[in-house]
PDB file of C-alpha atoms and ligand atoms in Angstrom:
ATOM      1  CA  UNK A  27       5.027 -54.014  -1.898  1.00  0.00           C
ATOM      2  CA  UNK A  28       2.334 -51.983  -0.079  1.00  0.00           C
ATOM      3  CA  UNK A  29       1.282 -48.710  -1.681  1.00  0.00           C
ATOM      4  CA  UNK A  30       2.122 -45.440   0.134  1.00  0.00           C
ATOM      5  CA  UNK A  31      -0.454 -44.042   2.546  1.00  0.00           C
ATOM      6  CA  UNK A  32      -2.214 -40.846   1.503  1.00  0.00           C
ATOM      7  CA  UNK A  33      -2.701 -38.691   4.586  1.00  0.00           C
ATOM      8  CA  UNK A  34      -4.663 -35.526   5.201  1.00  0.00           C
ATOM      9  CA  UNK A  35      -5.771 -35.017   1.606  1.00  0.00           C
ATOM     10  CA  UNK A  36      -8.947 -33.228   2.713  1.00  0.00           C
ATOM     11  CA  UNK A  37      -6.983 -30.647   4.735  1.00  0.00           C
ATOM     12  CA  UNK A  38      -4.833 -28.115   2.893  1.00  0.00           C
ATOM     13  CA  UNK A  39      -2.217 -28.239   5.683  1.00  0.00           C
ATOM     14  CA  UNK A  40      -1.972 -31.960   6.363  1.00  0.00           C
ATOM     15  CA  UNK A  41       0.417 -34.117   8.378  1.00  0.00           C
ATOM     16  CA  UNK A  42       3.301 -34.212   5.883  1.00  0.00           C
ATOM     17  CA  UNK A  43       2.933 -30.504   5.114  1.00  0.00           C
ATOM     18  CA  UNK A  44       3.145 -29.714   8.854  1.00  0.00           C
ATOM     19  CA  UNK A  45       6.166 -32.002   9.363  1.00  0.00           C
ATOM     20  CA  UNK A  46       7.864 -30.429   6.315  1.00  0.00           C
ATOM     21  CA  UNK A  47       7.136 -26.906   7.620  1.00  0.00           C
ATOM     22  CA  UNK A  48       8.516 -27.767  11.081  1.00  0.00           C
ATOM     23  CA  UNK A  49      11.757 -29.123   9.560  1.00  0.00           C
ATOM     24  CA  UNK A  50      12.213 -26.424   6.913  1.00  0.00           C
ATOM     25  CA  UNK A  51      11.472 -23.491   9.269  1.00  0.00           C
ATOM     26  CA  UNK A  52      12.930 -24.664  12.606  1.00  0.00           C
ATOM     27  CA  UNK A  53      12.228 -22.688  15.760  1.00  0.00           C
ATOM     28  CA  UNK A  54      15.962 -22.369  16.485  1.00  0.00           C
ATOM     29  CA  UNK A  55      16.405 -19.688  13.786  1.00  0.00           C
ATOM     30  CA  UNK A  56      15.532 -15.988  14.260  1.00  0.00           C
ATOM     31  CA  UNK A  57      13.467 -14.940  11.202  1.00  0.00           C
ATOM     32  CA  UNK A  58      13.417 -11.330   9.944  1.00  0.00           C
ATOM     33  CA  UNK A  59       9.817 -10.731  11.056  1.00  0.00           C
ATOM     34  CA  UNK A  60      10.585 -11.567  14.710  1.00  0.00           C
ATOM     35  CA  UNK A  61      12.464  -8.342  15.692  1.00  0.00           C
ATOM     36  CA  UNK A  62       9.897  -6.327  13.725  1.00  0.00           C
ATOM     37  CA  UNK A  63       6.992  -7.764  15.752  1.00  0.00           C
ATOM     38  CA  UNK A  64       8.875  -7.582  19.068  1.00  0.00           C
ATOM     39  CA  UNK A  65       9.286  -3.849  18.430  1.00  0.00           C
ATOM     40  CA  UNK A  66       5.830  -3.178  16.907  1.00  0.00           C
ATOM     41  CA  UNK A  67       4.024  -4.808  19.846  1.00  0.00           C
ATOM     42  CA  UNK A  68       6.093  -3.043  22.512  1.00  0.00           C
ATOM     43  CA  UNK A  69       3.751  -0.038  22.759  1.00  0.00           C
ATOM     44  CA  UNK A  70       0.583  -2.169  23.012  1.00  0.00           C
ATOM     45  CA  UNK A  71      -0.537  -3.484  26.384  1.00  0.00           C
ATOM     46  CA  UNK A  72      -2.742  -6.581  26.417  1.00  0.00           C
ATOM     47  CA  UNK A  73      -3.468  -9.943  24.856  1.00  0.00           C
ATOM     48  CA  UNK A  74      -2.326 -10.830  21.346  1.00  0.00           C
ATOM     49  CA  UNK A  75      -3.673 -13.465  18.944  1.00  0.00           C
ATOM     50  CA  UNK A  76      -1.569 -14.987  16.205  1.00  0.00           C
ATOM     51  CA  UNK A  77      -4.219 -16.131  13.720  1.00  0.00           C
ATOM     52  CA  UNK A  78      -3.043 -19.078  11.547  1.00  0.00           C
ATOM     53  CA  UNK A  79      -0.215 -19.665  14.008  1.00  0.00           C
ATOM     54  CA  UNK A  80       1.209 -22.753  12.267  1.00  0.00           C
ATOM     55  CA  UNK A  81       4.035 -24.491  14.127  1.00  0.00           C
ATOM     56  CA  UNK A  82       4.723 -21.503  16.397  1.00  0.00           C
ATOM     57  CA  UNK A  83       7.617 -20.109  14.313  1.00  0.00           C
ATOM     58  CA  UNK A  84       6.634 -16.543  15.345  1.00  0.00           C
ATOM     59  CA  UNK A  85       4.534 -17.251  18.452  1.00  0.00           C
ATOM     60  CA  UNK A  86       7.393 -18.894  20.375  1.00  0.00           C
ATOM     61  CA  UNK A  87       9.874 -15.986  20.192  1.00  0.00           C
ATOM     62  CA  UNK A  88       7.070 -13.566  21.087  1.00  0.00           C
ATOM     63  CA  UNK A  89       6.139 -15.654  24.141  1.00  0.00           C
ATOM     64  CA  UNK A  90       9.830 -15.756  25.095  1.00  0.00           C
ATOM     65  CA  UNK A  91       9.946 -11.954  24.797  1.00  0.00           C
ATOM     66  CA  UNK A  92       7.226 -11.788  27.472  1.00  0.00           C
ATOM     67  CA  UNK A  93       4.124 -11.174  25.335  1.00  0.00           C
ATOM     68  CA  UNK A  94       0.830 -12.940  26.171  1.00  0.00           C
ATOM     69  CA  UNK A  95       0.100 -14.553  22.802  1.00  0.00           C
ATOM     70  CA  UNK A  96      -2.692 -17.007  21.948  1.00  0.00           C
ATOM     71  CA  UNK A  97      -2.728 -18.954  18.697  1.00  0.00           C
ATOM     72  CA  UNK A  98      -5.415 -20.248  16.332  1.00  0.00           C
ATOM     73  CA  UNK A  99      -5.082 -22.583  13.367  1.00  0.00           C
ATOM     74  CA  UNK A 100      -7.463 -24.961  11.600  1.00  0.00           C
ATOM     75  CA  UNK A 101      -4.801 -27.624  10.946  1.00  0.00           C
ATOM     76  CA  UNK A 102      -4.526 -30.073  13.864  1.00  0.00           C
ATOM     77  CA  UNK A 103      -1.135 -31.108  12.446  1.00  0.00           C
ATOM     78  CA  UNK A 104       0.361 -27.609  12.482  1.00  0.00           C
ATOM     79  CA  UNK A 105      -1.169 -26.934  15.877  1.00  0.00           C
ATOM     80  CA  UNK A 106       0.265 -30.100  17.401  1.00  0.00           C
ATOM     81  CA  UNK A 107       3.815 -28.939  16.468  1.00  0.00           C
ATOM     82  CA  UNK A 108       3.009 -25.575  18.058  1.00  0.00           C
ATOM     83  CA  UNK A 109       1.548 -27.158  21.198  1.00  0.00           C
ATOM     84  CA  UNK A 110       4.641 -29.357  21.635  1.00  0.00           C
ATOM     85  CA  UNK A 111       6.961 -26.351  21.240  1.00  0.00           C
ATOM     86  CA  UNK A 112       5.000 -24.303  23.804  1.00  0.00           C
ATOM     87  CA  UNK A 113       5.092 -27.217  26.263  1.00  0.00           C
ATOM     88  CA  UNK A 114       8.846 -27.649  25.762  1.00  0.00           C
ATOM     89  CA  UNK A 115       9.368 -23.942  26.501  1.00  0.00           C
ATOM     90  CA  UNK A 116       7.471 -24.105  29.814  1.00  0.00           C
ATOM     91  CA  UNK A 117       5.532 -20.988  28.750  1.00  0.00           C
ATOM     92  CA  UNK A 118       1.755 -20.639  28.455  1.00  0.00           C
ATOM     93  CA  UNK A 119      -0.361 -19.968  25.378  1.00  0.00           C
ATOM     94  CA  UNK A 120      -4.017 -20.736  24.676  1.00  0.00           C
ATOM     95  CA  UNK A 121      -4.061 -22.551  21.335  1.00  0.00           C
ATOM     96  CA  UNK A 122      -7.354 -22.915  19.472  1.00  0.00           C
ATOM     97  CA  UNK A 123      -8.160 -25.357  16.680  1.00  0.00           C
ATOM     98  CA  UNK A 124     -10.317 -22.944  14.705  1.00  0.00           C
ATOM     99  CA  UNK A 125     -10.989 -21.459  11.286  1.00  0.00           C
ATOM    100  CA  UNK A 126      -9.929 -17.821  11.459  1.00  0.00           C
ATOM    101  CA  UNK A 127     -12.801 -16.837   9.119  1.00  0.00           C
ATOM    102  CA  UNK A 128     -15.432 -17.831  11.664  1.00  0.00           C
ATOM    103  CA  UNK A 129     -13.799 -18.977  14.946  1.00  0.00           C
ATOM    104  CA  UNK A 130     -15.100 -17.396  18.154  1.00  0.00           C
ATOM    105  CA  UNK A 131     -12.452 -16.624  20.786  1.00  0.00           C
ATOM    106  CA  UNK A 132     -13.058 -15.540  24.374  1.00  0.00           C
ATOM    107  CA  UNK A 133     -12.614 -11.837  25.003  1.00  0.00           C
ATOM    108  CA  UNK A 134     -10.888  -9.358  22.752  1.00  0.00           C
ATOM    109  CA  UNK A 135      -7.290  -8.817  21.719  1.00  0.00           C
ATOM    110  CA  UNK A 136      -5.091  -5.720  21.654  1.00  0.00           C
ATOM    111  CA  UNK A 137      -3.387  -7.039  18.516  1.00  0.00           C
ATOM    112  CA  UNK A 138      -4.033  -9.782  15.983  1.00  0.00           C
ATOM    113  CA  UNK A 139      -1.202 -10.936  13.700  1.00  0.00           C
ATOM    114  CA  UNK A 140      -1.608 -12.830  10.417  1.00  0.00           C
ATOM    115  CA  UNK A 141       2.015 -13.430   9.460  1.00  0.00           C
ATOM    116  CA  UNK A 142       4.108 -14.991   6.690  1.00  0.00           C
ATOM    117  CA  UNK A 143       1.829 -14.166   3.759  1.00  0.00           C
ATOM    118  CA  UNK A 144      -1.030 -16.237   5.140  1.00  0.00           C
ATOM    119  CA  UNK A 145      -3.721 -13.619   4.444  1.00  0.00           C
ATOM    120  CA  UNK A 146      -2.919 -13.866   0.707  1.00  0.00           C
ATOM    121  CA  UNK A 147      -3.962 -17.544   0.805  1.00  0.00           C
ATOM    122  CA  UNK A 148      -7.585 -16.421   1.303  1.00  0.00           C
ATOM    123  CA  UNK A 149      -7.647 -15.716  -2.411  1.00  0.00           C
ATOM    124  CA  UNK A 150     -11.388 -15.400  -2.921  1.00  0.00           C
ATOM    125  CA  UNK A 151     -12.954 -12.105  -1.879  1.00  0.00           C
ATOM    126  CA  UNK A 152     -15.546 -13.620   0.477  1.00  0.00           C
ATOM    127  CA  UNK A 153     -12.925 -15.558   2.500  1.00  0.00           C
ATOM    128  CA  UNK A 154     -10.649 -12.521   2.751  1.00  0.00           C
ATOM    129  CA  UNK A 155     -13.599 -10.406   3.891  1.00  0.00           C
ATOM    130  CA  UNK A 156     -14.603 -13.036   6.494  1.00  0.00           C
ATOM    131  CA  UNK A 157     -11.036 -13.095   7.921  1.00  0.00           C
ATOM    132  CA  UNK A 158     -10.931  -9.300   8.245  1.00  0.00           C
ATOM    133  CA  UNK A 159     -14.414  -9.024   9.780  1.00  0.00           C
ATOM    134  CA  UNK A 160     -13.678 -11.802  12.277  1.00  0.00           C
ATOM    135  CA  UNK A 161     -10.428 -10.054  13.239  1.00  0.00           C
ATOM    136  CA  UNK A 162     -12.346  -6.779  13.655  1.00  0.00           C
ATOM    137  CA  UNK A 163     -14.879  -8.511  15.985  1.00  0.00           C
ATOM    138  CA  UNK A 164     -12.053  -9.867  18.144  1.00  0.00           C
ATOM    139  CA  UNK A 165     -10.016  -6.647  18.409  1.00  0.00           C
ATOM    140  CA  UNK A 166     -10.301  -4.116  21.233  1.00  0.00           C
ATOM    141  CA  UNK A 167     -11.269  -0.632  20.128  1.00  0.00           C
ATOM    142  CA  UNK A 168      -7.899   0.975  19.430  1.00  0.00           C
ATOM    143  CA  UNK A 169      -6.424  -2.488  18.694  1.00  0.00           C
ATOM    144  CA  UNK A 170      -4.204  -3.271  15.717  1.00  0.00           C
ATOM    145  CA  UNK A 171      -4.373  -5.929  12.995  1.00  0.00           C
ATOM    146  CA  UNK A 172      -0.931  -6.794  11.578  1.00  0.00           C
ATOM    147  CA  UNK A 173      -0.705  -8.455   8.152  1.00  0.00           C
ATOM    148  CA  UNK A 174       2.302  -9.439   6.019  1.00  0.00           C
ATOM    149  CA  UNK A 175       1.538  -9.343   2.306  1.00  0.00           C
ATOM    150  CA  UNK A 176       4.050 -10.780  -0.235  1.00  0.00           C
ATOM    151  CA  UNK A 177       4.580  -8.487  -3.213  1.00  0.00           C
ATOM    152  CA  UNK A 178       4.908  -9.489  -6.861  1.00  0.00           C
ATOM    153  CA  UNK A 179       8.176  -8.424  -8.567  1.00  0.00           C
ATOM    154  CA  UNK A 180       7.971  -4.768  -9.610  1.00  0.00           C
ATOM    155  CA  UNK A 181       6.294  -4.251 -12.975  1.00  0.00           C
ATOM    156  CA  UNK A 182       4.206  -7.470 -12.752  1.00  0.00           C
ATOM    157  CA  UNK A 183       0.985  -8.475 -11.027  1.00  0.00           C
ATOM    158  CA  UNK A 184       2.077 -12.037 -10.135  1.00  0.00           C
ATOM    159  CA  UNK A 185       5.422 -13.845  -9.984  1.00  0.00           C
ATOM    160  CA  UNK A 186       6.512 -15.952 -12.962  1.00  0.00           C
ATOM    161  CA  UNK A 187       5.658 -19.673 -13.240  1.00  0.00           C
ATOM    162  CA  UNK A 188       7.978 -21.712 -11.062  1.00  0.00           C
ATOM    163  CA  UNK A 189       8.811 -25.320 -10.268  1.00  0.00           C
ATOM    164  CA  UNK A 190      10.875 -26.162  -7.229  1.00  0.00           C
ATOM    165  CA  UNK A 191      11.757 -29.164  -5.081  1.00  0.00           C
ATOM    166  CA  UNK A 192      13.287 -29.234  -1.637  1.00  0.00           C
ATOM    167  CA  UNK A 193      14.222 -32.078   0.694  1.00  0.00           C
ATOM    168  CA  UNK A 194      14.377 -31.966   4.493  1.00  0.00           C
ATOM    169  CA  UNK A 195      15.560 -34.713   6.839  1.00  0.00           C
ATOM    170  CA  UNK A 196      14.192 -35.508  10.284  1.00  0.00           C
ATOM    171  CA  UNK A 197      16.267 -36.668  13.248  1.00  0.00           C
ATOM    172  CA  UNK A 198      15.191 -40.293  12.572  1.00  0.00           C
ATOM    173  CA  UNK A 199      16.612 -40.119   9.030  1.00  0.00           C
ATOM    174  CA  UNK A 200      13.187 -39.903   7.356  1.00  0.00           C
ATOM    175  CA  UNK A 201      13.159 -37.387   4.525  1.00  0.00           C
ATOM    176  CA  UNK A 202      10.276 -35.319   3.196  1.00  0.00           C
ATOM    177  CA  UNK A 203      10.507 -34.130  -0.398  1.00  0.00           C
ATOM    178  CA  UNK A 204       8.382 -31.127  -1.373  1.00  0.00           C
ATOM    179  CA  UNK A 205       7.621 -30.460  -5.059  1.00  0.00           C
ATOM    180  CA  UNK A 206       5.833 -27.219  -5.893  1.00  0.00           C
ATOM    181  CA  UNK A 207       4.462 -25.947  -9.204  1.00  0.00           C
ATOM    182  CA  UNK A 208       3.327 -22.318  -9.238  1.00  0.00           C
ATOM    183  CA  UNK A 209       1.356 -21.115 -12.249  1.00  0.00           C
ATOM    184  CA  UNK A 210      -0.660 -18.047 -13.158  1.00  0.00           C
ATOM    185  CA  UNK A 211      -4.440 -18.394 -13.541  1.00  0.00           C
ATOM    186  CA  UNK A 212      -6.972 -16.689 -15.779  1.00  0.00           C
ATOM    187  CA  UNK A 213      -7.966 -14.581 -12.770  1.00  0.00           C
ATOM    188  CA  UNK A 214      -6.005 -11.381 -12.373  1.00  0.00           C
ATOM    189  CA  UNK A 215      -3.414 -11.429  -9.557  1.00  0.00           C
ATOM    190  CA  UNK A 216      -4.175 -15.064  -8.549  1.00  0.00           C
ATOM    191  CA  UNK A 217      -1.602 -17.867  -8.771  1.00  0.00           C
ATOM    192  CA  UNK A 218      -2.262 -21.581  -8.386  1.00  0.00           C
ATOM    193  CA  UNK A 219       0.114 -23.639  -6.201  1.00  0.00           C
ATOM    194  CA  UNK A 220       0.150 -27.418  -6.549  1.00  0.00           C
ATOM    195  CA  UNK A 221       2.343 -28.978  -3.889  1.00  0.00           C
ATOM    196  CA  UNK A 222       3.181 -32.630  -3.332  1.00  0.00           C
ATOM    197  CA  UNK A 223       4.904 -33.969  -0.225  1.00  0.00           C
ATOM    198  CA  UNK A 224       6.555 -37.385  -0.177  1.00  0.00           C
ATOM    199  CA  UNK A 225       7.882 -39.071   2.938  1.00  0.00           C
ATOM    200  CA  UNK A 226      10.788 -41.463   2.287  1.00  0.00           C
ATOM    201  CA  UNK A 227      12.823 -43.794   4.470  1.00  0.00           C
ATOM    202  CA  UNK A 228      15.841 -45.083   2.530  1.00  0.00           C
ATOM    203  CA  UNK A 229      14.266 -45.997  -0.831  1.00  0.00           C
ATOM    204  CA  UNK A 230      10.741 -46.678   0.490  1.00  0.00           C
ATOM    205  CA  UNK A 231       7.955 -44.173  -0.122  1.00  0.00           C
ATOM    206  CA  UNK A 232       6.000 -44.189   3.157  1.00  0.00           C
ATOM    207  CA  UNK A 233       3.315 -41.578   2.507  1.00  0.00           C
ATOM    208  CA  UNK A 234       2.381 -38.785   0.145  1.00  0.00           C
ATOM    209  CA  UNK A 235       0.056 -35.845   0.299  1.00  0.00           C
ATOM    210  CA  UNK A 236      -1.168 -33.186  -2.138  1.00  0.00           C
ATOM    211  CA  UNK A 237      -1.955 -29.578  -1.412  1.00  0.00           C
ATOM    212  CA  UNK A 238      -3.690 -27.194  -3.771  1.00  0.00           C
ATOM    213  CA  UNK A 239      -3.611 -23.518  -2.823  1.00  0.00           C
ATOM    214  CA  UNK A 240      -4.483 -20.248  -4.508  1.00  0.00           C
ATOM    215  CA  UNK A 241      -2.756 -17.007  -3.656  1.00  0.00           C
ATOM    216  CA  UNK A 242      -3.793 -13.404  -4.313  1.00  0.00           C
ATOM    217  CA  UNK A 243      -1.028 -10.877  -5.068  1.00  0.00           C
ATOM    218  CA  UNK A 244      -2.317  -7.594  -3.623  1.00  0.00           C
ATOM    219  CA  UNK A 245      -0.797  -4.286  -4.597  1.00  0.00           C
ATOM    220  CA  UNK A 246      -0.269  -1.870  -1.707  1.00  0.00           C
ATOM    221  CA  UNK A 247      -3.206   0.272  -2.894  1.00  0.00           C
ATOM    222  CA  UNK A 248      -5.544  -2.740  -3.086  1.00  0.00           C
ATOM    223  CA  UNK A 249      -4.812  -4.130   0.380  1.00  0.00           C
ATOM    224  CA  UNK A 250      -4.975  -0.704   2.031  1.00  0.00           C
ATOM    225  CA  UNK A 251      -8.322   0.005   0.305  1.00  0.00           C
ATOM    226  CA  UNK A 252      -9.696  -3.385   1.400  1.00  0.00           C
ATOM    227  CA  UNK A 253      -8.751  -2.740   5.047  1.00  0.00           C
ATOM    228  CA  UNK A 254     -10.248   0.760   4.942  1.00  0.00           C
ATOM    229  CA  UNK A 255     -13.490  -0.646   3.478  1.00  0.00           C
ATOM    230  CA  UNK A 256     -13.864  -2.798   6.619  1.00  0.00           C
ATOM    231  CA  UNK A 257     -13.342   0.293   8.835  1.00  0.00           C
ATOM    232  CA  UNK A 258      -9.637   0.078   9.763  1.00  0.00           C
ATOM    233  CA  UNK A 259      -8.077   3.530  10.047  1.00  0.00           C
ATOM    234  CA  UNK A 260      -5.285   4.543   9.933  1.00  0.00           C
ATOM    235  CA  UNK A 261      -3.533   1.836   7.919  1.00  0.00           C
ATOM    236  CA  UNK A 262       0.261   2.138   7.835  1.00  0.00           C
ATOM    237  CA  UNK A 263       2.755   0.120   5.785  1.00  0.00           C
ATOM    238  CA  UNK A 264       6.442  -0.733   5.891  1.00  0.00           C
ATOM    239  CA  UNK A 265       8.537  -2.767   3.435  1.00  0.00           C
ATOM    240  CA  UNK A 266      10.729  -5.738   4.355  1.00  0.00           C
ATOM    241  CA  UNK A 267      10.255  -5.296   8.115  1.00  0.00           C
ATOM    242  CA  UNK A 268      12.223  -2.060   7.933  1.00  0.00           C
ATOM    243  CA  UNK A 269      15.375  -3.771   6.519  1.00  0.00           C
ATOM    244  CA  UNK A 270      17.013  -2.644   3.257  1.00  0.00           C
ATOM    245  CA  UNK A 271      16.598  -6.129   1.727  1.00  0.00           C
ATOM    246  CA  UNK A 272      15.529  -9.580   2.847  1.00  0.00           C
ATOM    247  CA  UNK A 273      16.945 -13.012   2.143  1.00  0.00           C
ATOM    248  CA  UNK A 274      15.794 -13.846  -1.443  1.00  0.00           C
ATOM    249  CA  UNK A 275      13.667 -16.716  -0.059  1.00  0.00           C
ATOM    250  CA  UNK A 276      11.374 -14.112   1.565  1.00  0.00           C
ATOM    251  CA  UNK A 277      10.929 -11.957  -1.558  1.00  0.00           C
ATOM    252  CA  UNK A 278       9.476  -8.483  -0.987  1.00  0.00           C
ATOM    253  CA  UNK A 279       7.087  -8.184   1.966  1.00  0.00           C
ATOM    254  CA  UNK A 280       4.635  -5.407   2.762  1.00  0.00           C
ATOM    255  CA  UNK A 281       3.846  -5.283   6.484  1.00  0.00           C
ATOM    256  CA  UNK A 282       0.660  -3.561   7.489  1.00  0.00           C
ATOM    257  CA  UNK A 283      -0.586  -2.170  10.793  1.00  0.00           C
ATOM    258  CA  UNK A 284      -4.345  -1.584  10.477  1.00  0.00           C
ATOM    259  CA  UNK A 285      -5.931   0.199  13.445  1.00  0.00           C
ATOM    260  CA  UNK A 286      -9.472  -0.337  14.688  1.00  0.00           C
ATOM    261  CA  UNK A 287     -10.358   3.236  15.615  1.00  0.00           C
ATOM    262  CA  UNK A 288     -11.129   4.180  19.226  1.00  0.00           C
ATOM    263  CA  UNK A 289     -13.833   6.405  17.776  1.00  0.00           C
ATOM    264  CA  UNK A 290     -15.730   3.254  16.810  1.00  0.00           C
ATOM    265  CA  UNK A 291     -16.775   2.685  20.448  1.00  0.00           C
ATOM    266  CA  UNK A 292     -17.905   6.284  20.948  1.00  0.00           C
ATOM    267  CA  UNK A 293     -19.840   6.301  17.667  1.00  0.00           C
ATOM    268  CA  UNK A 294     -21.601   3.062  18.589  1.00  0.00           C
ATOM    269  CA  UNK A 295     -22.583   4.270  22.090  1.00  0.00           C
ATOM    270  CA  UNK A 296     -26.080   5.677  22.631  1.00  0.00           C
ATOM    271  CA  UNK A 297     -26.243   9.394  23.672  1.00  0.00           C
TER     272      UNK A 297
HETATM  273  C1  SAM B 323       2.212 -20.256   5.834  1.00  0.00           C
HETATM  274  S1  SAM B 323       1.637 -20.991   7.321  1.00  0.00           S
HETATM  275  C2  SAM B 323       2.044 -19.685   8.454  1.00  0.00           C
HETATM  276  C3  SAM B 323       2.253 -20.159   9.856  1.00  0.00           C
HETATM  277  C4  SAM B 323       2.740 -19.112  10.862  1.00  0.00           C
HETATM  278  N1  SAM B 323       1.847 -17.987  10.967  1.00  0.00           N
HETATM  279  C5  SAM B 323       4.137 -18.610  10.551  1.00  0.00           C
HETATM  280  O1  SAM B 323       4.300 -17.391  10.441  1.00  0.00           O
HETATM  281  O2  SAM B 323       5.060 -19.413  10.469  1.00  0.00           O
HETATM  282  C6  SAM B 323      -0.108 -20.807   7.095  1.00  0.00           C
HETATM  283  C7  SAM B 323      -0.958 -21.347   8.239  1.00  0.00           C
HETATM  284  O3  SAM B 323      -2.321 -20.945   8.022  1.00  0.00           O
HETATM  285  C8  SAM B 323      -3.167 -21.965   8.512  1.00  0.00           C
HETATM  286  N2  SAM B 323      -4.502 -21.777   7.941  1.00  0.00           N
HETATM  287  C9  SAM B 323      -4.836 -21.795   6.625  1.00  0.00           C
HETATM  288  N3  SAM B 323      -6.164 -21.564   6.488  1.00  0.00           N
HETATM  289  C10 SAM B 323      -6.656 -21.374   7.748  1.00  0.00           C
HETATM  290  C11 SAM B 323      -7.949 -21.085   8.264  1.00  0.00           C
HETATM  291  N4  SAM B 323      -9.011 -20.924   7.457  1.00  0.00           N
HETATM  292  N5  SAM B 323      -8.101 -20.948   9.608  1.00  0.00           N
HETATM  293  C12 SAM B 323      -7.034 -21.109  10.442  1.00  0.00           C
HETATM  294  N6  SAM B 323      -5.782 -21.376  10.007  1.00  0.00           N
HETATM  295  C13 SAM B 323      -5.597 -21.504   8.673  1.00  0.00           C
HETATM  296  C14 SAM B 323      -2.476 -23.231   8.062  1.00  0.00           C
HETATM  297  O4  SAM B 323      -2.929 -24.376   8.741  1.00  0.00           O
HETATM  298  C15 SAM B 323      -1.013 -22.874   8.343  1.00  0.00           C
HETATM  299  O5  SAM B 323      -0.644 -23.272   9.639  1.00  0.00           O
END
């Protein structure tokens, strides 16, 4: 019997991870962040970038609502799902294979969105700082950076240790099993996430892939202070996309609108 193929081990979001994500978060469902963003963007005129766009779970409904949204992601596997979905829709989006800490995009954006807790995956301070400064460089003066930050249960700084498994099935009958172990680390507010994806057809293991992520659990005060330290002002927050509660799978989410001040341009201009 041949041994299973290990794919994409050097990339945190590899082929099996992307296929699992596409099957577990299909584009046919309306997620609770979609109406929030449709409304939040309605007063802004201009181009939008979804940084770390993934499979297009949020980008697609925003394109369908008439917004001009580009996407950037450093996983070719996630991006290829997104590209296929955009093509199927007949709509247009410029999709960039790029690291959002350093990628250079043409022109500036009226809004940049980093959705679905992705900013918290830049757990070390220098990566988080690089993401925010790169977003700042690519925003118009007066533009807005939107971030969604998962919140730890009240009274704690991280969620409890957790083990979970979930299986999804593709249209060809292939299944992908995801096993995740979440554990606290010695570093305050950082959890370690070890994820394994297995691709099965009947009782044959076709491929497996490991993913090791860290996640920082910001309090509201910490994330607002971090954004202000980069120059964003004002920074406003709303819980759970304005809904009373979310589906338990989403936990508690803090959504942030961080404005790049118009004043910035005037201050930088010579007399
Ligand atoms: C949790 S998914 C979110 C996808 C999408 N924004 C959504 O809301 O469904 C996180 C995404 O971040 C991307 N990503 C992680 N690190 C990145 C980096 N340094 N530069 C660009 N994309 C990155 C991953 O490839 C993945 O597609």
